[in-house]
Coordinates of C-alpha atoms in Angstrom, one line a residue:
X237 CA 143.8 113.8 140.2
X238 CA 140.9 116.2 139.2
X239 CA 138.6 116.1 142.0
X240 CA 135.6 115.4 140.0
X241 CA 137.3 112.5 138.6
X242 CA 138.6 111.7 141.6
X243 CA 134.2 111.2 143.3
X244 CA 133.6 109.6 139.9
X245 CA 136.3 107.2 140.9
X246 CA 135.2 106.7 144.4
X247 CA 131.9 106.5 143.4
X248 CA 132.7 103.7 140.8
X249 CA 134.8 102.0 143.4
X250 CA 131.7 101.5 146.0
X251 CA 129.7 100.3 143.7
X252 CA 130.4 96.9 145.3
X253 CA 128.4 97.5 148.5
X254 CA 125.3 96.2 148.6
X255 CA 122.8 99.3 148.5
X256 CA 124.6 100.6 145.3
X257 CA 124.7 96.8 143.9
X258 CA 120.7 96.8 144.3
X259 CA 120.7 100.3 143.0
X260 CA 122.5 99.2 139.9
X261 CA 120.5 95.8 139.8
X262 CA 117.3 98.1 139.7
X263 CA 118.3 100.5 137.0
X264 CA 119.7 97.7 134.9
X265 CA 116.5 95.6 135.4
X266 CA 114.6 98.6 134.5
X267 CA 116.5 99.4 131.5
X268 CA 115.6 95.4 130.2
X269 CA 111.7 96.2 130.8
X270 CA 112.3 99.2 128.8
X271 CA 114.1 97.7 126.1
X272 CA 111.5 94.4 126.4
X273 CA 108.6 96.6 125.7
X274 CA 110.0 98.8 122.8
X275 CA 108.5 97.6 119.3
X276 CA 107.2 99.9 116.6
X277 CA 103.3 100.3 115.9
X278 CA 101.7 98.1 113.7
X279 CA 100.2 100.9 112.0
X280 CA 103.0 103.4 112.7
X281 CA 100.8 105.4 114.7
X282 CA 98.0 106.0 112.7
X283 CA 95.0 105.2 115.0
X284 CA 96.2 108.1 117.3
X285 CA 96.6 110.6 114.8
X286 CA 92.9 109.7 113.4
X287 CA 91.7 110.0 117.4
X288 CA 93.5 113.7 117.6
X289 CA 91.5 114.5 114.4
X290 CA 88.1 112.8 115.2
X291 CA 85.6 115.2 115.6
X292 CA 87.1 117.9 113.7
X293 CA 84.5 119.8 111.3
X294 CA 87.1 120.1 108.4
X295 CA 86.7 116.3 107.9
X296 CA 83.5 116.4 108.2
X297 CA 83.9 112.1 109.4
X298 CA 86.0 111.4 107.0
X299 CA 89.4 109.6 107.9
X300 CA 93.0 110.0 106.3
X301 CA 94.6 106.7 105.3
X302 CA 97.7 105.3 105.6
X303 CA 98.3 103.6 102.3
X304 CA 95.5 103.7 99.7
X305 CA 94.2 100.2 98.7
X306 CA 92.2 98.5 96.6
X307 CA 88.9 98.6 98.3
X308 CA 90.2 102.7 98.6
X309 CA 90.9 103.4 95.3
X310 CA 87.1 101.5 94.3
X311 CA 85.6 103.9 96.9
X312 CA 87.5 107.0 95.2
X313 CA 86.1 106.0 91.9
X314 CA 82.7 105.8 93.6
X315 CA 82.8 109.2 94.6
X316 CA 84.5 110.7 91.5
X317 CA 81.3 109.1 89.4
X318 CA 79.1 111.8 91.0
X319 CA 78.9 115.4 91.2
X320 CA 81.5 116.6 93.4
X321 CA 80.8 118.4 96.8
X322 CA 83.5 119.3 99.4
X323 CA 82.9 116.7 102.0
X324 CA 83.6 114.5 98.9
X325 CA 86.6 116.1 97.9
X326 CA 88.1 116.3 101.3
X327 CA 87.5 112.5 101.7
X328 CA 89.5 111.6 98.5
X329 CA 92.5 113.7 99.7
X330 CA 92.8 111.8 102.9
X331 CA 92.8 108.6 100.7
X332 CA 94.4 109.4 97.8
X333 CA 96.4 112.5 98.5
X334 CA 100.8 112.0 99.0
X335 CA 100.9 114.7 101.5
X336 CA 98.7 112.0 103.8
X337 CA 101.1 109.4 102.7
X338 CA 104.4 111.8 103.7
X339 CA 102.9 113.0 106.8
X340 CA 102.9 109.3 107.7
X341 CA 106.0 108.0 106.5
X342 CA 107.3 110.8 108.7
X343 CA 105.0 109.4 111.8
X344 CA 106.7 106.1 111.7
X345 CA 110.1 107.7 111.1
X346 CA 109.5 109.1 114.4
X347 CA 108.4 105.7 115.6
X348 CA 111.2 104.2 114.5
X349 CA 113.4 106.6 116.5
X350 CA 111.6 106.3 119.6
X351 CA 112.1 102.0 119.4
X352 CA 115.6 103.0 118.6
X353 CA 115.8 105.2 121.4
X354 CA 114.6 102.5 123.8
X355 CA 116.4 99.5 122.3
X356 CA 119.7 98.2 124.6
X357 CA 123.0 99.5 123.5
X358 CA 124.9 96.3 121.6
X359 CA 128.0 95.0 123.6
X360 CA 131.3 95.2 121.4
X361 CA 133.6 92.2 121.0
X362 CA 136.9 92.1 120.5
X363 CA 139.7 89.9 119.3
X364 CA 143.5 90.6 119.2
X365 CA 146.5 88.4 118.0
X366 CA 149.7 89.0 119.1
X367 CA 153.3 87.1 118.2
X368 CA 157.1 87.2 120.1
X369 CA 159.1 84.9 118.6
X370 CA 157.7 81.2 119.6
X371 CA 155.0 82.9 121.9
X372 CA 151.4 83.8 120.6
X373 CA 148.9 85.3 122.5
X374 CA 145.2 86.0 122.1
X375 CA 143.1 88.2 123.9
X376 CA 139.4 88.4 123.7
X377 CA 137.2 90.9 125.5
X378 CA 133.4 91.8 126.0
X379 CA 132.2 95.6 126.9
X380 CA 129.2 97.3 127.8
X381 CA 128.6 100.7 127.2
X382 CA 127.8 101.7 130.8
X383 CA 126.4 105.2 130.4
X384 CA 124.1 104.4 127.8
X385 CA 122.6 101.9 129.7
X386 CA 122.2 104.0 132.3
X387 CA 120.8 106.7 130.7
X388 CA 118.5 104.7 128.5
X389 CA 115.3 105.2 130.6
X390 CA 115.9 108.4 129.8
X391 CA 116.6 108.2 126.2
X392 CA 113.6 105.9 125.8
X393 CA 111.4 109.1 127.5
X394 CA 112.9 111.9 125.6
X395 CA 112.6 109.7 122.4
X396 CA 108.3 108.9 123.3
X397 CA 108.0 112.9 124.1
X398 CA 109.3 113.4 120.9
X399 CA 107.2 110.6 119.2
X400 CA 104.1 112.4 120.9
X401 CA 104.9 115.7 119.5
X402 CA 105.3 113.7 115.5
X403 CA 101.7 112.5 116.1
X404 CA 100.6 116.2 116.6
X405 CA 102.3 117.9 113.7
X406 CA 100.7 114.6 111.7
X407 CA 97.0 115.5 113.1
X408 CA 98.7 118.8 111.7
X409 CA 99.2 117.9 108.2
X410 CA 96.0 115.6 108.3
X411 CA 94.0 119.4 109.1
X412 CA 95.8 121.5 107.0
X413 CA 95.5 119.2 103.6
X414 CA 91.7 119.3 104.2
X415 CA 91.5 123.1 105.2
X416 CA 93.3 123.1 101.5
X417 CA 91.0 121.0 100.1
X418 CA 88.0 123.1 101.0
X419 CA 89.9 126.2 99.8
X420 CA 90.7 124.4 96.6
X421 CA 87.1 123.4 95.9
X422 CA 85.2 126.7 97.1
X423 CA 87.4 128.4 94.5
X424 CA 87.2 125.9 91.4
X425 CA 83.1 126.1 91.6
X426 CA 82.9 129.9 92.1
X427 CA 85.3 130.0 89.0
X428 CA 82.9 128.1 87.1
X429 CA 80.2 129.4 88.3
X430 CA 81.8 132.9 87.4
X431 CA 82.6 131.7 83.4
X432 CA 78.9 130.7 82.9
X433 CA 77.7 134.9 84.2
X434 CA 80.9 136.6 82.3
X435 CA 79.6 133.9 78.9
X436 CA 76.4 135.4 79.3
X437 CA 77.8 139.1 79.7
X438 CA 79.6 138.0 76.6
X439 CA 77.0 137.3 74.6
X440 CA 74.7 140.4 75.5
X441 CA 78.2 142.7 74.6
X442 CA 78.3 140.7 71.5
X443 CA 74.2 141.3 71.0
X444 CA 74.7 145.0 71.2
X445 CA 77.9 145.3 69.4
X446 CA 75.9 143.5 66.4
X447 CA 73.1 145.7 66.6
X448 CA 75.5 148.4 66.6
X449 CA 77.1 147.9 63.6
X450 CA 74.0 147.3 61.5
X451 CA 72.8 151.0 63.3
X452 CA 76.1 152.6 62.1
X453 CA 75.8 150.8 58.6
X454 CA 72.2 152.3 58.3
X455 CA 73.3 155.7 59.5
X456 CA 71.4 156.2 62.5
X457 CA 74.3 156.1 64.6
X458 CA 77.5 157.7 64.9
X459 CA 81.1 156.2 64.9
X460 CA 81.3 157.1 68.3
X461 CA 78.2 154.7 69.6
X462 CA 79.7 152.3 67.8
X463 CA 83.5 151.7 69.0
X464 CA 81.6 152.2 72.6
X465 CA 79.5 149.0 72.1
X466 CA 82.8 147.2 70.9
X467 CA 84.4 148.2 73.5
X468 CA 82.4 147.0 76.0
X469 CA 82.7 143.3 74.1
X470 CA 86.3 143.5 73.8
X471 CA 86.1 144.3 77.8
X472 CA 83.5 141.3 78.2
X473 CA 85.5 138.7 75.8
X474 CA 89.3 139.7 78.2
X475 CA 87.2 138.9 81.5
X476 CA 85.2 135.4 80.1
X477 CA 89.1 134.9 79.0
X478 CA 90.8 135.6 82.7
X479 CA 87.9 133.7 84.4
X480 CA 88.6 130.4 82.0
X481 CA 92.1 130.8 82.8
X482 CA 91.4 130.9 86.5
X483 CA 88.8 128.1 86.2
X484 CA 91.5 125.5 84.8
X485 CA 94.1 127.0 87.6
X486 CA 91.8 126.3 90.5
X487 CA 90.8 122.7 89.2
X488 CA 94.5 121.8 88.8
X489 CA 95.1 123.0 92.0
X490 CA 92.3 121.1 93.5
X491 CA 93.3 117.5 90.8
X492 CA 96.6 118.1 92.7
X493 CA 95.3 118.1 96.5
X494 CA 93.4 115.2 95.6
X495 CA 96.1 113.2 94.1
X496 CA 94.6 112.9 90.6
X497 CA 95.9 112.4 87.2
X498 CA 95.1 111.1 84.1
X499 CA 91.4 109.8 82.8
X500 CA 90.2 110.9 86.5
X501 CA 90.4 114.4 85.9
X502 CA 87.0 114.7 84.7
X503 CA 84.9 114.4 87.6
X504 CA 81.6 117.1 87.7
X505 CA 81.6 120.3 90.1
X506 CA 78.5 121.7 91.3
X507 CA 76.5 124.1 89.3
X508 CA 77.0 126.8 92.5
X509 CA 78.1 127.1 96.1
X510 CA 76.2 126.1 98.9
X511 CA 74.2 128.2 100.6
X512 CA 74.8 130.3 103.7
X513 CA 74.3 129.4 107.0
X514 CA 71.0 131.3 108.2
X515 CA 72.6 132.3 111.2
X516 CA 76.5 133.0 112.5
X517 CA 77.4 130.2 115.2
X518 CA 78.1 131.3 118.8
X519 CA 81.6 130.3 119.1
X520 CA 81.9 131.1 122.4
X521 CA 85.7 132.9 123.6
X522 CA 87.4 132.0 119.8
X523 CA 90.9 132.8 121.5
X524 CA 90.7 130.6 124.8
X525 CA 89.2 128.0 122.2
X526 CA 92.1 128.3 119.4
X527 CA 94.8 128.5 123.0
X528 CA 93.1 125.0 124.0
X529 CA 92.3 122.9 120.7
X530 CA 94.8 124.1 118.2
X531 CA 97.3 121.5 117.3
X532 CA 100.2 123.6 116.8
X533 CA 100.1 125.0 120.2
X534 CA 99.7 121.8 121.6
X535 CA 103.0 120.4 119.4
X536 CA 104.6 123.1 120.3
X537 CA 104.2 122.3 124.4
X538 CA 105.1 118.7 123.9
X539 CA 108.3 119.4 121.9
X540 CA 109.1 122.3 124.9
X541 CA 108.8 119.1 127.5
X542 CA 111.0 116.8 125.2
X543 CA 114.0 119.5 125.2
X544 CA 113.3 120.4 128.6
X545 CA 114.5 116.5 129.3
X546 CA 117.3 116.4 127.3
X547 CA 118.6 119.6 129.2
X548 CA 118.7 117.3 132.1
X549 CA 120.4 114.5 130.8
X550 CA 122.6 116.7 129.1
X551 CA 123.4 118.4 132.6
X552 CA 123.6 114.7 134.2
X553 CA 126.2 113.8 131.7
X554 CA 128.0 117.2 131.5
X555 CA 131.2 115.9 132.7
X556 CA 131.4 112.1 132.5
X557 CA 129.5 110.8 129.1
X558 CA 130.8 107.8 128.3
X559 CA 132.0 105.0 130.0
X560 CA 132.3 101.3 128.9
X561 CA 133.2 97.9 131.0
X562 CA 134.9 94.7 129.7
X563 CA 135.5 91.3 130.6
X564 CA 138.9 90.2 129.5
X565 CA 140.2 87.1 128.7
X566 CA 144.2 86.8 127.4
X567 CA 145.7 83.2 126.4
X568 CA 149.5 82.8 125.7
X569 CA 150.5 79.5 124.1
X570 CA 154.7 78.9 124.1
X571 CA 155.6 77.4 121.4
X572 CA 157.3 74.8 122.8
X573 CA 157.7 70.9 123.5
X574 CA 155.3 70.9 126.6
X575 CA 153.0 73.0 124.5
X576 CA 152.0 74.9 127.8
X577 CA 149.4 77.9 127.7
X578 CA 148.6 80.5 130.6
X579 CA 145.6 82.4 130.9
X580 CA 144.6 85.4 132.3
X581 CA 140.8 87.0 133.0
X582 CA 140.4 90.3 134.1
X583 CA 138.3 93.4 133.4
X584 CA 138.6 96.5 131.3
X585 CA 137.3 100.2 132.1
X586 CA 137.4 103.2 130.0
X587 CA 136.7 106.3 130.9
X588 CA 137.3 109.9 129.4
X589 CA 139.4 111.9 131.5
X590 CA 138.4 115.5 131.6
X591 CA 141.1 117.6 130.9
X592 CA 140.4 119.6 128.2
X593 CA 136.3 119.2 127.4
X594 CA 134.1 119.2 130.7
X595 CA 131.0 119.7 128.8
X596 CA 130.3 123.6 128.6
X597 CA 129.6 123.5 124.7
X598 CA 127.5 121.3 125.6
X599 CA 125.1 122.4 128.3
X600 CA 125.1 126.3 126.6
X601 CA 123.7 124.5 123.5
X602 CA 121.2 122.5 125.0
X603 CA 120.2 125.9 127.6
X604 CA 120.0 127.8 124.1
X605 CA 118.2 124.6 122.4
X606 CA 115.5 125.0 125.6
X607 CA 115.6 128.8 125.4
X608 CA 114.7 128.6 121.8
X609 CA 112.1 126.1 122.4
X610 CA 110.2 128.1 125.1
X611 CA 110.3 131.2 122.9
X612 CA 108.5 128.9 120.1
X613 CA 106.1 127.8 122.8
X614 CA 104.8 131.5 123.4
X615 CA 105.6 132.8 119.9
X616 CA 102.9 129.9 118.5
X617 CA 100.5 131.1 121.5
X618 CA 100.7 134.9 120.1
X619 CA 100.0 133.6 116.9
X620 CA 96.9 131.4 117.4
X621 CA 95.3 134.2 119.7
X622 CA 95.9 136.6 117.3
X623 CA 94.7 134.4 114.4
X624 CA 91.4 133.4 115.9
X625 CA 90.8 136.8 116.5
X626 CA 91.5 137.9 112.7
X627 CA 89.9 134.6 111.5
X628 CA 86.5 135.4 113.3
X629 CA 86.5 139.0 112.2
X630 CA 87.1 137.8 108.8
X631 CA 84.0 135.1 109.2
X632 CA 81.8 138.2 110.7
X633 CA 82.8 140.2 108.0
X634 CA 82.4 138.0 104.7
X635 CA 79.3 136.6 106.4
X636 CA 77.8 140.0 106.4
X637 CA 78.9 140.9 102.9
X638 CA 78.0 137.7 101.1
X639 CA 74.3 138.3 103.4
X640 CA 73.7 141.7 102.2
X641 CA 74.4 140.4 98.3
X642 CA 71.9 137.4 98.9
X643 CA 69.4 139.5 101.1
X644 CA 69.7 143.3 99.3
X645 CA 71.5 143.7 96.1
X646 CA 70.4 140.5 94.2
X647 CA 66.8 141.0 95.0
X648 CA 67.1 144.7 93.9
X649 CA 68.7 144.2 90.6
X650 CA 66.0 141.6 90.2
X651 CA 63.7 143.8 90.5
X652 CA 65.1 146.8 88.3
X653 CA 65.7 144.1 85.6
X654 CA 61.3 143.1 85.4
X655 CA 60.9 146.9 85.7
X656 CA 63.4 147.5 82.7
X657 CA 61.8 144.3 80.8
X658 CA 58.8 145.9 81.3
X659 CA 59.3 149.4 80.1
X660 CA 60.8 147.6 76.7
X661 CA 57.5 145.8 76.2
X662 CA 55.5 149.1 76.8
X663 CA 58.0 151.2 74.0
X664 CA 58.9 152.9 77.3
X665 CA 63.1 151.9 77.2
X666 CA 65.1 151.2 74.2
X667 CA 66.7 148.2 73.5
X668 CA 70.4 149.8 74.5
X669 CA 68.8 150.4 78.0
X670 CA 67.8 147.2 78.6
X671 CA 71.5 145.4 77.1
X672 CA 72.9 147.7 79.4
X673 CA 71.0 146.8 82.2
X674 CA 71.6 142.9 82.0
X675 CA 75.5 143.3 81.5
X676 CA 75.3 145.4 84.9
X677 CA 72.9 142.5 86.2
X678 CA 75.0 139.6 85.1
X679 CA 78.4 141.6 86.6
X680 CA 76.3 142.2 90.1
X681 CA 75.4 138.1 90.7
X682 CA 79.5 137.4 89.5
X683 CA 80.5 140.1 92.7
X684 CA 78.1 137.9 94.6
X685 CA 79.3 135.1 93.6
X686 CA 82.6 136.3 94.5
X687 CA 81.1 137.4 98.3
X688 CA 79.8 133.8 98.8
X689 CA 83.3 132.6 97.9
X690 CA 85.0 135.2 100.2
X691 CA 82.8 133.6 103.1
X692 CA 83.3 130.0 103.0
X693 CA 87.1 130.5 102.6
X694 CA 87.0 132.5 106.0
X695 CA 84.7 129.5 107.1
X696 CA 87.5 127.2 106.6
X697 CA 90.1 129.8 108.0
X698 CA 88.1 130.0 111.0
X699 CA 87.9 126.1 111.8
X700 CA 91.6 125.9 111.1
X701 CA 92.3 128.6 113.2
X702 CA 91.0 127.2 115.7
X703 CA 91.5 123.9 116.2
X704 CA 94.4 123.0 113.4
X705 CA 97.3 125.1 112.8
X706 CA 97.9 128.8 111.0
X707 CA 95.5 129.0 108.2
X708 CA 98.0 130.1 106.0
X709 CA 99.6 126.5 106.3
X710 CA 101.2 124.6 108.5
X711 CA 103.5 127.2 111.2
X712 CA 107.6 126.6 111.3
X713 CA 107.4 124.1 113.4
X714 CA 106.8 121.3 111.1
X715 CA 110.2 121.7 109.9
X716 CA 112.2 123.5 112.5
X717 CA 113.1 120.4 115.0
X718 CA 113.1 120.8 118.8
X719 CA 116.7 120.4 119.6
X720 CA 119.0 117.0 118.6
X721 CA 118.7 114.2 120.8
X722 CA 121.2 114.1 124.2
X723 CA 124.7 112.6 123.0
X724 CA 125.1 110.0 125.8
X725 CA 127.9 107.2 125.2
X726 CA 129.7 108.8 123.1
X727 CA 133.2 109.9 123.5

């Protein structure tokens, strides 16, 4: 006999004595507490994933729901009846929005598993009739699935390390649909806000191309003049026509965050963007920060811990992983004038004999499905300190741009547009001059308009970066799982 099989033998045989009887009495008792305790949240989870998220500026205190209601859908109405502002917005997606809804029908998924996980393997019954002539004979047996009793502590823990790393990546989804929100909303006011300046850059193109033409009909200009001025309202008509277009695209995009359709589609955006901050924030160390809070990086530890215990139990159960016990019970009934009947009780053990398989397959794949895990682990720490880094330069950056439109350039071109007014009214500047000059103002506030947009879409890049997930969405780990769970009673 293999030697392996041989101690696995030997060990099963002194089982009887007494210190491996209360050995066996204490991991089975342990394995009913476990499987007494194991029942699925009442609200899936929910509550902790609203506890990882408290706090977090994207929400600004709102909460994401579960399941829109009623009393929900009253509040959404509530808010939609009123001009729109982003807190607003990001509060309807966490009520109304599917991707909240998916990101917690995936929670209790993982909920489910983890009750699974912990829940007693079922015993199997089984029934056989067999005939010889006169002589029928029934056998009956009950078996237990040793091994996955055994191992079920350590199913159950793998199974609630997993579950813990499920509420994360929700916290995840809960962060990056608001992050979107924002986006969604700073760009559908700016593009408004943009249509109203290129209308009235429209209009002044359309002024001078009018005037024009009555010039060139009077003959005091030449051709030349002319096709310049309709040039320049051809230019301004193809703009207000691209800004429309963008307008509609950005409120669609933000109707679809929210989780809107139909007659609710008509809710009222701000006139503008808010203003800026009057100062930039001291974030303090952004990288340490994004290392510490960031959700990813924290999912990404919790799944390394979860594989990390299924290499073990894979490694425990390399050789032997499966083994089931029976109680046996075989009547024979002759089929004669006495009638008589014999029966025998016994017990049954299975156990794989490993001849062929003694588990390499599978502890490389479970060392690879660790290996892989780990490299996640530091390849999600590269990329938060790297993005908090970009992210910050990129708030710095837009914060000083949109600052030097809102404290230099607007207040200059203010002032060259009274000067130019007033040289009109003195006969000093024709009427060209001053067109000319307000087509150039009206194009200056749209680039500012544009700057201010720039900086609170790095605003919201910067909170996600540091204390959600990439802020280009949510990182491959959402999808890409952390290793299948530990085959144990299976043969």
């Amino acid at each position: 006999m293999n030697p392996i099989l041989r101690r696995q033998f030997a060990g099963t045989l002194r089982c009887r004595k007494s210190s491996d009887l209360l050995r066996s009495a204490a991991a089975l008792a342990g394995a009913l507490t476990l499987a007494g305790c194991a029942s699925l949240s009442p609200d899936g989870g929910s509550a902790d994933v609203q506890a990882l998220v408290a706090g977090n500026p994207l929400l600004a205190g709102s909460t994401a729901q579960r399941m829109p209601d009623e009393a929900s859908q009253k509040s959404v109405d509530a808010l939609l009846a009123k001009p729109l502002d982003a807190e607003a917005a990001v509060r309807i997606a966490l009520i109304n929005s599917p991707r909240v809804q998916d990101a917690f029908a995936t929670l209790q998924l993982s909920d489910a598993d983890r009750v699974q996980a912990a829940s007693l393997p079922n015993p199997v019954l089984s029934f056989s009739r067999l005939a010889q002539g006169r002589e029928r004979e029934f056998e009956r047996m009950l078996s237990f699935n040793v091994i996955g009793l055994v191992t079920l502590p350590w199913q159950a823990r793998w199974a609630g390390q997993r579950h813990e790393a499920a509420k994360l990546q929700a916290a995840q989804s809960v962060l990056v649909l608001a992050a979107d929100t924002r986006r969604a909303w700073v760009r559908a006011v700016s593009a408004q806000q943009s249509v109203v300046y290129l209308r009235d850059a429209k209009e002044a193109a359309e002024a001078g191309a009018e005037l024009a033409h009555r010039m060139a009909q009077a003959g005091n200009w030449s051709a030349l003049q002319r096709t310049r001025e309709q040039l320049l309202l051809a230019d301004a008509a193809a703009q207000l026509a691209r800004a429309e277009q963008a307008a509609v695209a950005s409120r669609e995009q933000l109707n679809r965050l929210l989780g809107l359709g139909g007659g609710r589609t008509g809710y009222t955006l701000p006139d503008r963007l808010p203003p800026l901050p009057q100062s930039a924030p001291d974030l303090g160390d952004v990288q340490a920060r994004a290392l510490r809070d960031r959700l990813d990086v924290r999912s990404a530890q919790a799944q390394n811990a979860a594989v990390a215990d299924s290499l073990g139990l894979t490694r425990a159960t390399r050789v032997i992983n499966a083994m089931e016990i029976g109680a046996v019970r075989n009547t024979t009934f002759e089929n004669d004038a006495d009638r008589s009947q014999k029966t025998k009780r016994g017990f049954e053990l299975d156990l794989p004999l490993p001849l062929f398989d003694w588990g390499q397959a599978r502890t490389g794949r479970a060392e690879a499905q660790y290996m892989q895990s780990a490299a996640r682990v530091r390849d999600v720490g590269v990329l938060a300190a790297s993005e908090a880094r970009e992210a910050w330069q990129g708030w710095n950056t837009s914060y000083a741009l949109a600052r030097r439109y809102r404290d230099e350039v607007l207040p200059l071109r203010k002032k060259v547009n009274e000067e130019m007014v007033l040289r009109y009214n003195g006969m000093l500047a024709s009427v060209w001059e001053l067109l000319g000059e307000t087509r150039a103002s009206m194009l200056v506030v749209n680039a500012g308009i544009e700057a201010q947009r720039d900086f609170w879409l790095a605003d919201t890049d910067l909170q996600l970066a540091l204390t959600g997930s990439s802020p280009g969405g949510m990182t491959a780990l959402q999808t890409a799982t952390a290793g299948d769970a530990p085959a144990a009673g299976g043969h």
